[in-house]
PDB file of C-alpha atoms in Angstrom:
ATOM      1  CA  UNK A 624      60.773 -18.729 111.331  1.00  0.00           C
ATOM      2  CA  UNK A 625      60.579 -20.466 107.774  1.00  0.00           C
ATOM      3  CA  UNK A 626      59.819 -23.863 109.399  1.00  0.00           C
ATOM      4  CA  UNK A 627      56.005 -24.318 109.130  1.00  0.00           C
ATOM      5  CA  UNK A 628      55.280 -26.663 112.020  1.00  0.00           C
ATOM      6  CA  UNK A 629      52.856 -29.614 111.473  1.00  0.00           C
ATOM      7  CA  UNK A 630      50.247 -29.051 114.371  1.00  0.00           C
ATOM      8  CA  UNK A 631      48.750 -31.731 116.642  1.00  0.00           C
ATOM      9  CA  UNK A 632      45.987 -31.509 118.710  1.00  0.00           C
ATOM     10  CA  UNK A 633      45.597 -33.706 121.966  1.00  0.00           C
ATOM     11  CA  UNK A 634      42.281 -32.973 122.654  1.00  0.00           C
ATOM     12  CA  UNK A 635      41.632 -34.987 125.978  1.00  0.00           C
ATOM     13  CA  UNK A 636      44.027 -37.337 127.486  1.00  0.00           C
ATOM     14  CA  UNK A 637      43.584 -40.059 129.671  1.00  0.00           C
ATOM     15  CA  UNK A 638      42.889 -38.275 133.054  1.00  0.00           C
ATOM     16  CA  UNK A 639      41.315 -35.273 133.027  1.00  0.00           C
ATOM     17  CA  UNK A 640      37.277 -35.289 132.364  1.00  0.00           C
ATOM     18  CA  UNK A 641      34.911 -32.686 132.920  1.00  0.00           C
ATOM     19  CA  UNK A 642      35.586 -31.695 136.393  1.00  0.00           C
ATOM     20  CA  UNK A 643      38.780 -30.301 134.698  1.00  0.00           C
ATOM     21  CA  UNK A 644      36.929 -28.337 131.788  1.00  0.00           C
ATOM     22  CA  UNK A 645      33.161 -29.013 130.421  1.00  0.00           C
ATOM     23  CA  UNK A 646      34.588 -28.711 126.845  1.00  0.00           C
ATOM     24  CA  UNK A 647      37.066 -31.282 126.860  1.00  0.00           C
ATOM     25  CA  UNK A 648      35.437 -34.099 124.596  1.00  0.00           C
ATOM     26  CA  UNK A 649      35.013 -37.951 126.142  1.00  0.00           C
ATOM     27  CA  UNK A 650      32.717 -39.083 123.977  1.00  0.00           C
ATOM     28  CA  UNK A 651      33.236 -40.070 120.105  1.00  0.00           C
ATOM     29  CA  UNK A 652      30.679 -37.694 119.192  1.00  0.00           C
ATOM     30  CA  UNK A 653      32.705 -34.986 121.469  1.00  0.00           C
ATOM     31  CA  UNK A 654      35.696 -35.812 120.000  1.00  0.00           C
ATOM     32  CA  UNK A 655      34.755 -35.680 116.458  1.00  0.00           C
ATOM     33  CA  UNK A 656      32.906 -32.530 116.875  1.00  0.00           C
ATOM     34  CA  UNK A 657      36.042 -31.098 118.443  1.00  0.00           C
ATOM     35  CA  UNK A 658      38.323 -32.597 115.341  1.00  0.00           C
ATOM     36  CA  UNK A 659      35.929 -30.661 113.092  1.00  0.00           C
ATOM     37  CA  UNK A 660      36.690 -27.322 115.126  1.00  0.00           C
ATOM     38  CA  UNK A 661      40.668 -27.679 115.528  1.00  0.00           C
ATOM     39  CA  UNK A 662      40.984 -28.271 111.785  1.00  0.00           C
ATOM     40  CA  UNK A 663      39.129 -25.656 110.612  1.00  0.00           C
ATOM     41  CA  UNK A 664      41.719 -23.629 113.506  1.00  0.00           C
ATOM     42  CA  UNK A 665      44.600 -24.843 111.989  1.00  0.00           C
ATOM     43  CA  UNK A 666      45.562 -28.005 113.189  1.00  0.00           C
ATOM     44  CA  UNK A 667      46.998 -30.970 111.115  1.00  0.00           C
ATOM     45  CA  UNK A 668      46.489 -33.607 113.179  1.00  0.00           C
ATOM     46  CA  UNK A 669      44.916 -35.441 116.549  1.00  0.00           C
ATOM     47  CA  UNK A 670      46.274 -37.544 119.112  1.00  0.00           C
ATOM     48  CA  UNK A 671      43.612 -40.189 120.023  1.00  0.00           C
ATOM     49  CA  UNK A 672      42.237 -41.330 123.492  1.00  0.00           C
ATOM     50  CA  UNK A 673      39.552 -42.945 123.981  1.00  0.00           C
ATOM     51  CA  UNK A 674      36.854 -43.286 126.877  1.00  0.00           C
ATOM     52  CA  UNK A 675      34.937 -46.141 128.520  1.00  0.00           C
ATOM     53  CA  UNK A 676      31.256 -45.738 129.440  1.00  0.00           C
ATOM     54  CA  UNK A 677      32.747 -44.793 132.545  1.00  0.00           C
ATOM     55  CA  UNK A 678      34.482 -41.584 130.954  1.00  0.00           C
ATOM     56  CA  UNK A 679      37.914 -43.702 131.961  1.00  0.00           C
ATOM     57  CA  UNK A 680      41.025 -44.054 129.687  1.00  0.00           C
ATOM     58  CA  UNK A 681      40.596 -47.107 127.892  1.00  0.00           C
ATOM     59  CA  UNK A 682      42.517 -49.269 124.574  1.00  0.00           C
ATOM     60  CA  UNK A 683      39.641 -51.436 123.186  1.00  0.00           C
ATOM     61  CA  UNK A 684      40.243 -51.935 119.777  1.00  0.00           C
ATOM     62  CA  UNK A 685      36.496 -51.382 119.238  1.00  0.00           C
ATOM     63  CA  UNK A 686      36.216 -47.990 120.629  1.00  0.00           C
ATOM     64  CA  UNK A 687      39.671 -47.135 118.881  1.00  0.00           C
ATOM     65  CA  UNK A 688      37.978 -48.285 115.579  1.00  0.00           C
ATOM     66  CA  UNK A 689      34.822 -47.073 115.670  1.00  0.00           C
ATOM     67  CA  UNK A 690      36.314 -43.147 116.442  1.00  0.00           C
ATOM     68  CA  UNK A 691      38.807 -43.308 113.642  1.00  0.00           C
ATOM     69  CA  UNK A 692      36.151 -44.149 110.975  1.00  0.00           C
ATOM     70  CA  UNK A 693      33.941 -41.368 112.283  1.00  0.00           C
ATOM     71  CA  UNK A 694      36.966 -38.679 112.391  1.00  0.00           C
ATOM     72  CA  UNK A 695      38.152 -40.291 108.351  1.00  0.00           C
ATOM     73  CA  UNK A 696      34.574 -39.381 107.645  1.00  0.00           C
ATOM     74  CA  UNK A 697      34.550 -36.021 108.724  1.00  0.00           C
ATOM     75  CA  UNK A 698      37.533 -34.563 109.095  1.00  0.00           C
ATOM     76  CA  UNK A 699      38.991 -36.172 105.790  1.00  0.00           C
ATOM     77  CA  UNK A 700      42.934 -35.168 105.664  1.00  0.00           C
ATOM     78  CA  UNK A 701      43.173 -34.616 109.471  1.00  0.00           C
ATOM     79  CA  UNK A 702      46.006 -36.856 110.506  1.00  0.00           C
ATOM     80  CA  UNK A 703      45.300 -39.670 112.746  1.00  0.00           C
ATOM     81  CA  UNK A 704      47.300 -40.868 115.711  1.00  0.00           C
ATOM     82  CA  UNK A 705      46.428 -43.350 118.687  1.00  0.00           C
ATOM     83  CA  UNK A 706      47.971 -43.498 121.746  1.00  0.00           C
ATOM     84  CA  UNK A 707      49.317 -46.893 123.717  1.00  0.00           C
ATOM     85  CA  UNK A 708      49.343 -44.952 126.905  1.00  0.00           C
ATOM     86  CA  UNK A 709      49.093 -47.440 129.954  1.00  0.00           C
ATOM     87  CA  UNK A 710      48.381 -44.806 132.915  1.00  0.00           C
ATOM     88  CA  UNK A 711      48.966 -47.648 135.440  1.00  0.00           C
ATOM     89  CA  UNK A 712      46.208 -50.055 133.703  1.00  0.00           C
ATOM     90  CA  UNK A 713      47.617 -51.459 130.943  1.00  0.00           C
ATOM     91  CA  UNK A 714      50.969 -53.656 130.548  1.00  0.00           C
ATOM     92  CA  UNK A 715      52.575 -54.204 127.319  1.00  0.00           C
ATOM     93  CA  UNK A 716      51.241 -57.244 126.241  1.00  0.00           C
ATOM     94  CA  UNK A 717      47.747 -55.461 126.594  1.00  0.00           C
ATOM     95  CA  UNK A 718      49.187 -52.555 124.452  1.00  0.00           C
ATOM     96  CA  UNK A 719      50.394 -54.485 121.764  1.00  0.00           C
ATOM     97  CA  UNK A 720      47.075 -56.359 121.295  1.00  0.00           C
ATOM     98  CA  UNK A 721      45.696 -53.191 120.812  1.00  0.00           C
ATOM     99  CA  UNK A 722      47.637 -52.102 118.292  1.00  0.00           C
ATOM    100  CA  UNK A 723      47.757 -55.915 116.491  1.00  0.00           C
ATOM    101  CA  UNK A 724      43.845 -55.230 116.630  1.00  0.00           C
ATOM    102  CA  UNK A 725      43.346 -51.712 115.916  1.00  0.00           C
ATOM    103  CA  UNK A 726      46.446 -51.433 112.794  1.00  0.00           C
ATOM    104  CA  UNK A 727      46.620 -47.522 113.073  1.00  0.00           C
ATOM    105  CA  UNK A 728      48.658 -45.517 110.632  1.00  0.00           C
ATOM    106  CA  UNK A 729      50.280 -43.587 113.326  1.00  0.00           C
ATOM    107  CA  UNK A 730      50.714 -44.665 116.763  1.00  0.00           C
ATOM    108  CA  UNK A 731      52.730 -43.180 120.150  1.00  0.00           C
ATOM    109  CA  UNK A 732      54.584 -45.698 122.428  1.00  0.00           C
ATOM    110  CA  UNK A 733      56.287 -44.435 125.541  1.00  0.00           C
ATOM    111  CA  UNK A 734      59.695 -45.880 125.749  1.00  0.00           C
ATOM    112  CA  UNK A 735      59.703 -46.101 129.542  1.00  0.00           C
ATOM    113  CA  UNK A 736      56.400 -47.835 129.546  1.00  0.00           C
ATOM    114  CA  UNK A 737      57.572 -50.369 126.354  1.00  0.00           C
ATOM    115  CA  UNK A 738      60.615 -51.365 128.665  1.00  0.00           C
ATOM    116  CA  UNK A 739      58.490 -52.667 131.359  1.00  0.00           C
ATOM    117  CA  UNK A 740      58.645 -55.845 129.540  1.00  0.00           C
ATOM    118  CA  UNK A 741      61.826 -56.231 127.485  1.00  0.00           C
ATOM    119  CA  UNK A 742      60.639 -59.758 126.395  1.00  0.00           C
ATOM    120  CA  UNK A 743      57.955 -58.137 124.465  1.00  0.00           C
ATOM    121  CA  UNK A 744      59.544 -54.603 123.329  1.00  0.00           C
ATOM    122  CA  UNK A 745      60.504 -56.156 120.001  1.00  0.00           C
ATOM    123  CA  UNK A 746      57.355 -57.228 119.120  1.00  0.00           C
ATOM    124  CA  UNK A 747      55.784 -53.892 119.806  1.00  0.00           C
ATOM    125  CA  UNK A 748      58.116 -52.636 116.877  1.00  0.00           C
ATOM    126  CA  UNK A 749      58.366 -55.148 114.718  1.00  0.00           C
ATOM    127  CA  UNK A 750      54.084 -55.080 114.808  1.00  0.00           C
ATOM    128  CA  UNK A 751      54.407 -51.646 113.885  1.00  0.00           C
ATOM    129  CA  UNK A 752      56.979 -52.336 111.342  1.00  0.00           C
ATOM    130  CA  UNK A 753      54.943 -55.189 109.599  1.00  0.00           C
ATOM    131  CA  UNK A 754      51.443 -52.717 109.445  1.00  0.00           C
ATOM    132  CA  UNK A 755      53.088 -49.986 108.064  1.00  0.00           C
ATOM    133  CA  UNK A 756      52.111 -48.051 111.292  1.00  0.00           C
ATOM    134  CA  UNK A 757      54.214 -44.888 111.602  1.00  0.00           C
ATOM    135  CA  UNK A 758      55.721 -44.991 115.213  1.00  0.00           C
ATOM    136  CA  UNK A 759      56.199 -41.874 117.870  1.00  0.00           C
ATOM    137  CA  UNK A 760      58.538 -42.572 120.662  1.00  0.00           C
ATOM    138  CA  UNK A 761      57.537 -40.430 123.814  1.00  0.00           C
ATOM    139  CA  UNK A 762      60.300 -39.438 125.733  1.00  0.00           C
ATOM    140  CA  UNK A 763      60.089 -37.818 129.008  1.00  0.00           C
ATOM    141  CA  UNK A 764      63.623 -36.969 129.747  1.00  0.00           C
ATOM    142  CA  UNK A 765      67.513 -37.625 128.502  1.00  0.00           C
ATOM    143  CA  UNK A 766      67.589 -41.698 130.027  1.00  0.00           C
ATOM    144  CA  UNK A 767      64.536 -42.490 127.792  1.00  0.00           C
ATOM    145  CA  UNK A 768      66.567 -41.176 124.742  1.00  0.00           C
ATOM    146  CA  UNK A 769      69.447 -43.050 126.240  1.00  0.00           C
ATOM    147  CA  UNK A 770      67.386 -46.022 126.083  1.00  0.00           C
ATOM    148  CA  UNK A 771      66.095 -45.162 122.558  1.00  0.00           C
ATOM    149  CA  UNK A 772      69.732 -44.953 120.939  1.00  0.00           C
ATOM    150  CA  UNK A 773      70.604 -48.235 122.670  1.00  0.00           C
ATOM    151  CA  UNK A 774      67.424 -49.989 121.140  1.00  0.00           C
ATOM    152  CA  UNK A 775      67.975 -48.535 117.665  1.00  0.00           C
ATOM    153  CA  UNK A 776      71.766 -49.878 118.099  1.00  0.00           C
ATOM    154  CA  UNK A 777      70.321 -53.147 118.826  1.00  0.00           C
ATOM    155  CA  UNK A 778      67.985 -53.969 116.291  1.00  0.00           C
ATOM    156  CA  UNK A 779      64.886 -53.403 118.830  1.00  0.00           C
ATOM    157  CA  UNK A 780      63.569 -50.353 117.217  1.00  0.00           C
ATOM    158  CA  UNK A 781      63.275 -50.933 113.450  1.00  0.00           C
ATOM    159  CA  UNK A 782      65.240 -48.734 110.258  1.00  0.00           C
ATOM    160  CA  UNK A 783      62.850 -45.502 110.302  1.00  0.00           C
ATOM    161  CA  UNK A 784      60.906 -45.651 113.488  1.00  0.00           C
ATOM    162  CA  UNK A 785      63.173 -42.507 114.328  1.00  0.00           C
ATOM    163  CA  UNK A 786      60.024 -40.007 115.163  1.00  0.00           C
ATOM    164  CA  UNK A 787      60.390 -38.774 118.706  1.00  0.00           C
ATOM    165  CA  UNK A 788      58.006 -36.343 120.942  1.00  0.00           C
ATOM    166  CA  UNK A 789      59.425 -34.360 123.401  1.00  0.00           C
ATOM    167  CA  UNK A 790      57.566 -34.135 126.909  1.00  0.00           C
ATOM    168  CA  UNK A 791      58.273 -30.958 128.806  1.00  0.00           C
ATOM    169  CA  UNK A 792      56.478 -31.045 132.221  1.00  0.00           C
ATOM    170  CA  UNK A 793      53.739 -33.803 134.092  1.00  0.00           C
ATOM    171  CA  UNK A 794      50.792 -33.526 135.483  1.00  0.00           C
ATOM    172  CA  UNK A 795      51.643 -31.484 138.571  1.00  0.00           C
ATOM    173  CA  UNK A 796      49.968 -28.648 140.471  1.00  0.00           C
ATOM    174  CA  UNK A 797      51.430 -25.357 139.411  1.00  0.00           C
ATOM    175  CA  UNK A 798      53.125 -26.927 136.667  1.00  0.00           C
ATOM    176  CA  UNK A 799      54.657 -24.425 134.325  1.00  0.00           C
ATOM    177  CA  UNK A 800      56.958 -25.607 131.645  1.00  0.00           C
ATOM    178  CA  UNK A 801      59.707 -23.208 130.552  1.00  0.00           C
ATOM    179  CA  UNK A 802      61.322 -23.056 126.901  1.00  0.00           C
ATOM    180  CA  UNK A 803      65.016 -23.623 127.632  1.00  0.00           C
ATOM    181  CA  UNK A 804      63.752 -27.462 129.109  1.00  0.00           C
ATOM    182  CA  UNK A 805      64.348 -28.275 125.428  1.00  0.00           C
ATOM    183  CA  UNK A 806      67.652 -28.027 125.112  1.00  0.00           C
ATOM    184  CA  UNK A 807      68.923 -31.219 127.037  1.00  0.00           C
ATOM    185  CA  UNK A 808      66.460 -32.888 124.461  1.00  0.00           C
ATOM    186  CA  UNK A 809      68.037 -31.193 121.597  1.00  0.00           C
ATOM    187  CA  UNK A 810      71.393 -31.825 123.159  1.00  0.00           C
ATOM    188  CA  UNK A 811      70.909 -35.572 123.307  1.00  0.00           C
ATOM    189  CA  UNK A 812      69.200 -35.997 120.161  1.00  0.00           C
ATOM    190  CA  UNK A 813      70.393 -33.250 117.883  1.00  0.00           C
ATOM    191  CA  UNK A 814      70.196 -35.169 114.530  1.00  0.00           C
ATOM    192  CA  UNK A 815      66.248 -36.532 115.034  1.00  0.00           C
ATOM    193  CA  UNK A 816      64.549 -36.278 111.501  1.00  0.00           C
ATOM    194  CA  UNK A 817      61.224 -35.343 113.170  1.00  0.00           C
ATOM    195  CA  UNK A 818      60.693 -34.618 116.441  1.00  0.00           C
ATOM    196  CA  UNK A 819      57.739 -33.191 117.961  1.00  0.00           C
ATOM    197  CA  UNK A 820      56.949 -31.082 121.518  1.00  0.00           C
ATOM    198  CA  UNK A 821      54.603 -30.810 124.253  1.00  0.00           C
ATOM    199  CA  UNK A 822      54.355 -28.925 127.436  1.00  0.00           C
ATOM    200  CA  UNK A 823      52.716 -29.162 130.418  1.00  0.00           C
ATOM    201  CA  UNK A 824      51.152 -25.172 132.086  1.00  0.00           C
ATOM    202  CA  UNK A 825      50.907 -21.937 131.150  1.00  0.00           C
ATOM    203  CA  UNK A 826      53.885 -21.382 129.227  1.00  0.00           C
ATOM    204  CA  UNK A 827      52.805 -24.601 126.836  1.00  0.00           C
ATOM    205  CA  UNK A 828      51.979 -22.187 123.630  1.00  0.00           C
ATOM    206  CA  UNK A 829      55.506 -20.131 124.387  1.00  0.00           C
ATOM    207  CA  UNK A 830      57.150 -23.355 124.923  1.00  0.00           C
ATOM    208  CA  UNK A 831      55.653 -24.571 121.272  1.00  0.00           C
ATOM    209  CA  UNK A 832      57.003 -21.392 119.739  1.00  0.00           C
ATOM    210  CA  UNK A 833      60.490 -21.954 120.866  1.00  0.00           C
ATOM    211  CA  UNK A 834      59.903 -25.412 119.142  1.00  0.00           C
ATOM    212  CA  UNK A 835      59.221 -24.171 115.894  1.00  0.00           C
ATOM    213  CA  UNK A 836      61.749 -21.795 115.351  1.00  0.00           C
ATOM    214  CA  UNK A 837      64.103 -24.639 116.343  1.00  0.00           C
ATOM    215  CA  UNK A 838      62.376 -26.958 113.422  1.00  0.00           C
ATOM    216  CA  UNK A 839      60.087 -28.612 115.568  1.00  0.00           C
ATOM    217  CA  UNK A 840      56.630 -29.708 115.303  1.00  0.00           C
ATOM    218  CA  UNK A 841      53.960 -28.931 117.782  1.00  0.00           C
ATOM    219  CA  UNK A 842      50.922 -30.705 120.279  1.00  0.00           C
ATOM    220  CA  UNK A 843      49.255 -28.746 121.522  1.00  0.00           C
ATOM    221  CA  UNK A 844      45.321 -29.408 123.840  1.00  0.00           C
ATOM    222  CA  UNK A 845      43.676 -29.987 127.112  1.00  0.00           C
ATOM    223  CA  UNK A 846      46.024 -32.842 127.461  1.00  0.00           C
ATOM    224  CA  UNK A 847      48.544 -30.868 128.039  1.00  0.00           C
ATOM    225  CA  UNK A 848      47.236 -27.677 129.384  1.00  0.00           C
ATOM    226  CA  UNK A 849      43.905 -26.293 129.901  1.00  0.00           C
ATOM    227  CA  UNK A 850      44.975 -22.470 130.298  1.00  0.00           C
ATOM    228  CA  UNK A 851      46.517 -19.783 128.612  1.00  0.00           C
ATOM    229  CA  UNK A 852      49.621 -17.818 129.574  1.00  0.00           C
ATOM    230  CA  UNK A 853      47.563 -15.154 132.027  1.00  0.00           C
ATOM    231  CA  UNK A 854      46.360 -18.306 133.677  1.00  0.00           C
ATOM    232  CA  UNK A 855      42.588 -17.738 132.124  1.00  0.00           C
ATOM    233  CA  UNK A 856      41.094 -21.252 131.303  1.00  0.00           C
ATOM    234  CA  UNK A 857      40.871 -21.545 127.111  1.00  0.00           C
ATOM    235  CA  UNK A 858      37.125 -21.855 126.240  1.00  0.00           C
ATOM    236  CA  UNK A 859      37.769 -24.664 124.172  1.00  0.00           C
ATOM    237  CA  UNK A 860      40.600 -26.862 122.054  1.00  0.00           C
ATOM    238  CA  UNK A 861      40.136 -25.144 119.254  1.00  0.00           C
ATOM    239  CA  UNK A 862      40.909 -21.686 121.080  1.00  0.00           C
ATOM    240  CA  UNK A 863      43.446 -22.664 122.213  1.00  0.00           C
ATOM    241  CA  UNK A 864      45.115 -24.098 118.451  1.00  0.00           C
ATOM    242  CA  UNK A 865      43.572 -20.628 117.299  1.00  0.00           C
ATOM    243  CA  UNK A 866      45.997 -18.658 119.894  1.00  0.00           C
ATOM    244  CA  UNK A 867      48.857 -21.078 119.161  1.00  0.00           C
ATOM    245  CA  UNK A 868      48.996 -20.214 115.433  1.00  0.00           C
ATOM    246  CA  UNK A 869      48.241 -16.857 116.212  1.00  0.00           C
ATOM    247  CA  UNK A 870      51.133 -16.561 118.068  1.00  0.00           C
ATOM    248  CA  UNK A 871      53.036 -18.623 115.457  1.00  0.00           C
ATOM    249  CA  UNK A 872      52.223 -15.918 112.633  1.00  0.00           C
ATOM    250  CA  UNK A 873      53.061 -12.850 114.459  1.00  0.00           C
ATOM    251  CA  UNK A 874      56.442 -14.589 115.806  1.00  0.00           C
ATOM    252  CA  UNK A 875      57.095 -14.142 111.806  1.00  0.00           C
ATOM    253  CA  UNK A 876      56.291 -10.976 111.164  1.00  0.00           C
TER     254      UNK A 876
END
């Protein structure tokens, strides 16, 4: 494997919270602390949610703002990315406000969730476009990069908004991605300049392997899966990007 993936951690998600694992981080200070740690493991970046008081998933701008100073201010050079993520809360109109408010550098929009509102799905691109905000299109299966093409064809999706993350696997009891669940992405989207993968169980840091020597780039985190391949929780996020590249340096020896 000569590609060297660019490695992003999702360090919490919007619905698991303690119950799930003590270490995953809700707070800012939480998160930042864990930023700190799964840099200095080898990550490259961090996919941002935050929490209410509540510990809930939430998109105020203020919360948003207030954690990306902290994390520029200590973890200077870690890459910074927000999610839009609606979970059922939030329509579109109340994502795009958070991204007119918040202006991110890098933010991910689910395609499926954008086209709950196709009077609005231009102006979720063209806001990104216009802030120089770096878009990643989550797709969960071949009809959202169906839908993708047919945006980009049509003028929705704007010249260079072409980043894509792959989503192998839900949240699901027993859920245990598998490697070859890539290649109807691949076969779909063969020519993507930069696409990225995540996977749901067990087999998540196997499935991120397969990625890379493909010429992906990984997430990796408690968003995605709490455990390791034998099933034993991870003590923490940063474990768990330790064992990742790990596994990443010895699949290139």
């Amino acid at each position: 494997m000569t590609h060297r993936p660019f490695i992003m951690v999702a360090p919490n998600g919007a619905r698991r919270g303690k119950a799930d694992h003590p270490a995953l981080p809700l707070t800012t200070t939480e998160i930042v602390e864990t930023a700190r740690a799964c840099k200095a493991a080898g990550a490259d970046g961090l996919h941002l949610h935050v929490r209410d008081e509540a510990g809930a998933h939430s998109l105020d701008a203020g919360r948003y703002r207030e954690t990306l100073d902290e994390l520029a201010r200590v973890v200077p050079g870690l890459r910074l990315q927000i999610t839009t993520e609606a979970v059922g809360i939030y329509d579109v109109a109340q994502q795009l406000d958070c991204l007119e408010q918040v202006r991110p550098g890098w933010a991910s929009i689910a395609v499926r969730e954008t086209a709950r509102d196709m009077e609005l799905a231009p102006s979720v691109y063209a806001a990104c476009a216009e802030m120089g905000c770096e878009v990643q299109h989550i797709l969960y299966d071949t009809e959202d990069i169906a839908t993708l093409k047919r945006w980009q064809a049509e003028g929705i999706v704007r010249p260079g908004q072409d980043s894509v993350l792959f989503v192998l696997g839900r949240y699901a009891v027993g859920q245990t991605s598998d490697p070859a669940e890539l290649d109807p992405f691949l076969t779909d989207l063969p020519d993507a300049p930069s696409w990225m993968l995540c996977a749901f169980g067990p087999q998540e840091h196997a499935c991120l392997a397969a990625a890379a020597k493909r010429g992906g780039n990984l997430r990796v985190g408690f968003e995605n899966s709490l455990v390791a391949a034998d099933g034993q929780p991870h003590p923490d996020n940063a474990a768990s990007v330790a064992a990742l590249c790990d596994l990443l340096e010895r699949s290139t020896s």
